[in-house]
PDB file of C-alpha atoms in Angstrom:
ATOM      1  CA  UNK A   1    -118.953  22.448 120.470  1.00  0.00           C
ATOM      2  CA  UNK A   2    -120.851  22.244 117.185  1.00  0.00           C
ATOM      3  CA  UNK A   3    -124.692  22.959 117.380  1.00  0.00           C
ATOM      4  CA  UNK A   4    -126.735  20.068 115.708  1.00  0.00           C
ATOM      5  CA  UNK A   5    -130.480  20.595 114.175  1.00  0.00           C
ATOM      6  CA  UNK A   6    -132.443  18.107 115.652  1.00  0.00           C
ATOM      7  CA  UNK A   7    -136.204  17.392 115.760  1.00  0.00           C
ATOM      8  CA  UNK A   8    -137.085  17.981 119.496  1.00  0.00           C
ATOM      9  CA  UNK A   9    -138.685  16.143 122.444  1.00  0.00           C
ATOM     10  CA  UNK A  10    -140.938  19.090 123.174  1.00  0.00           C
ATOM     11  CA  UNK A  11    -143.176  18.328 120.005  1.00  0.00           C
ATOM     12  CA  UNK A  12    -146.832  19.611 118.976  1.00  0.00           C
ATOM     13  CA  UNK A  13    -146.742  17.486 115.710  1.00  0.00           C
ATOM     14  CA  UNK A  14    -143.311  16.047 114.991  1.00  0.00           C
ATOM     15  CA  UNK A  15    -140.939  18.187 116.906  1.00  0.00           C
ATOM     16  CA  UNK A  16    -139.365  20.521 113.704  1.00  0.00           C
ATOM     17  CA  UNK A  17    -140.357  24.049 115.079  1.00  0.00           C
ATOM     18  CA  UNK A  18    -138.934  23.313 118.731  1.00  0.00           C
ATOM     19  CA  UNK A  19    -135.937  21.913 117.071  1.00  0.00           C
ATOM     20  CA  UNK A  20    -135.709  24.799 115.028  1.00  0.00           C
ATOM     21  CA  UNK A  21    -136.052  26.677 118.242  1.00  0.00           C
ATOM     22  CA  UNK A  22    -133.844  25.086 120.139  1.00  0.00           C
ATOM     23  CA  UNK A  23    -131.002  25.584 117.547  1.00  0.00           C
ATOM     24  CA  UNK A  24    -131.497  29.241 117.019  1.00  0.00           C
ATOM     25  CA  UNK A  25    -132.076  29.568 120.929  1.00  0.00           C
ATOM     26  CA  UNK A  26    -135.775  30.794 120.723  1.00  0.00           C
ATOM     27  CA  UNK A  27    -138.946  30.351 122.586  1.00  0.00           C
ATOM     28  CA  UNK A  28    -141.021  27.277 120.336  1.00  0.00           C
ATOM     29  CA  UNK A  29    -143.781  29.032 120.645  1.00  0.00           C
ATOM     30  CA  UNK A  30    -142.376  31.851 118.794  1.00  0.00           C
ATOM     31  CA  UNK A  31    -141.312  29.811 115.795  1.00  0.00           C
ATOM     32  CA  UNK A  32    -144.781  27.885 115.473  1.00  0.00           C
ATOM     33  CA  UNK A  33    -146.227  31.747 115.388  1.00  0.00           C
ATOM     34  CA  UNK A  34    -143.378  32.620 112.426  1.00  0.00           C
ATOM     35  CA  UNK A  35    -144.090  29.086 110.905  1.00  0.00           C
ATOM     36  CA  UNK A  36    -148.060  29.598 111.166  1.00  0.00           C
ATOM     37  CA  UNK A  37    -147.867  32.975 109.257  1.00  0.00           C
ATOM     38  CA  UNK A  38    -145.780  32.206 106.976  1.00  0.00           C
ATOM     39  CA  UNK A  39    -147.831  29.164 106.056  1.00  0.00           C
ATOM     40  CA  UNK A  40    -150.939  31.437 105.828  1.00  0.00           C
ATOM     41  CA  UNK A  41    -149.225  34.012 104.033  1.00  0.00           C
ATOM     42  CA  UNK A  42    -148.235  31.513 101.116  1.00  0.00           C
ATOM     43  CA  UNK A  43    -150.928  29.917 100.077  1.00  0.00           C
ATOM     44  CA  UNK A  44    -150.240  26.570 102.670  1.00  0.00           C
ATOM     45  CA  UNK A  45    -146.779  26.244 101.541  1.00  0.00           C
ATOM     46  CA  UNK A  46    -145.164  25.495 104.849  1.00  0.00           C
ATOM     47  CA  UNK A  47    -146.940  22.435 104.738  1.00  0.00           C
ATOM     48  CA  UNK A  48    -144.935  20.373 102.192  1.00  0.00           C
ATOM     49  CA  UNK A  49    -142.003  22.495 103.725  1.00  0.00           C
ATOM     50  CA  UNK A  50    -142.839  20.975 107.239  1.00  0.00           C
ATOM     51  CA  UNK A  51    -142.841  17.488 105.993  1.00  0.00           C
ATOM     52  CA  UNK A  52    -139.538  17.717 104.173  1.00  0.00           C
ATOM     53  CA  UNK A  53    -138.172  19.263 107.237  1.00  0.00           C
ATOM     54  CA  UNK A  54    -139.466  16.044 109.320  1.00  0.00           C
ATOM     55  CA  UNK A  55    -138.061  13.554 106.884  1.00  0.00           C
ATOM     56  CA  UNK A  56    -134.873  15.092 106.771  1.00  0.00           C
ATOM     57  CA  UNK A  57    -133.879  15.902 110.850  1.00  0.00           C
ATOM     58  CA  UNK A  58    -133.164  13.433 112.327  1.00  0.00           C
ATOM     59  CA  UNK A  59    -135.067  12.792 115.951  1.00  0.00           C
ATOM     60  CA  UNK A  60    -132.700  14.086 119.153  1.00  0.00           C
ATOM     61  CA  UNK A  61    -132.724  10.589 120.768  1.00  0.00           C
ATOM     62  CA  UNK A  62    -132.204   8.332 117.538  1.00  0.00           C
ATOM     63  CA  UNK A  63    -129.156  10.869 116.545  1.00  0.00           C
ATOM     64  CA  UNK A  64    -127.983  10.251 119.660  1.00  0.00           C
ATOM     65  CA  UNK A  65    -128.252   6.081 119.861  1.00  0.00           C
ATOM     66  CA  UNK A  66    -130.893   5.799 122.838  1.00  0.00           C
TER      67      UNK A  66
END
């Protein structure tokens, strides 16, 4: 079975870090930590990063046609 990078269900904004958790099987919380330094540490750069990231995945129940 292929693994697919999804935006997820269990969202605190748009559902990218819990996707991104899901996929690398992680705790969310532990990728919003790693996502909240790193966007600290570079001068807010996560942020356009983020939104990229939410245009591009694609939401777990439109990828799937519910």
């Amino acid at each position: 079975m292929t693994k697919r990078l999804y935006r997820s269900d269990d969202r605190v904004i748009a559902g990218v870090c819990a996707g991104i958790a899901e996929y690398l099987d992680f705790a969310p919380v532990v990728v919003r930590l790693g996502y909240a330094a790193l966007t600290l540490f570079t001068a807010f750069a996560g942020i356009p990063l983020y939104i990229v990231a939410w245009i591009i995945m694609p939401d777990k129940a439109s990828a799937k046609g519910w």
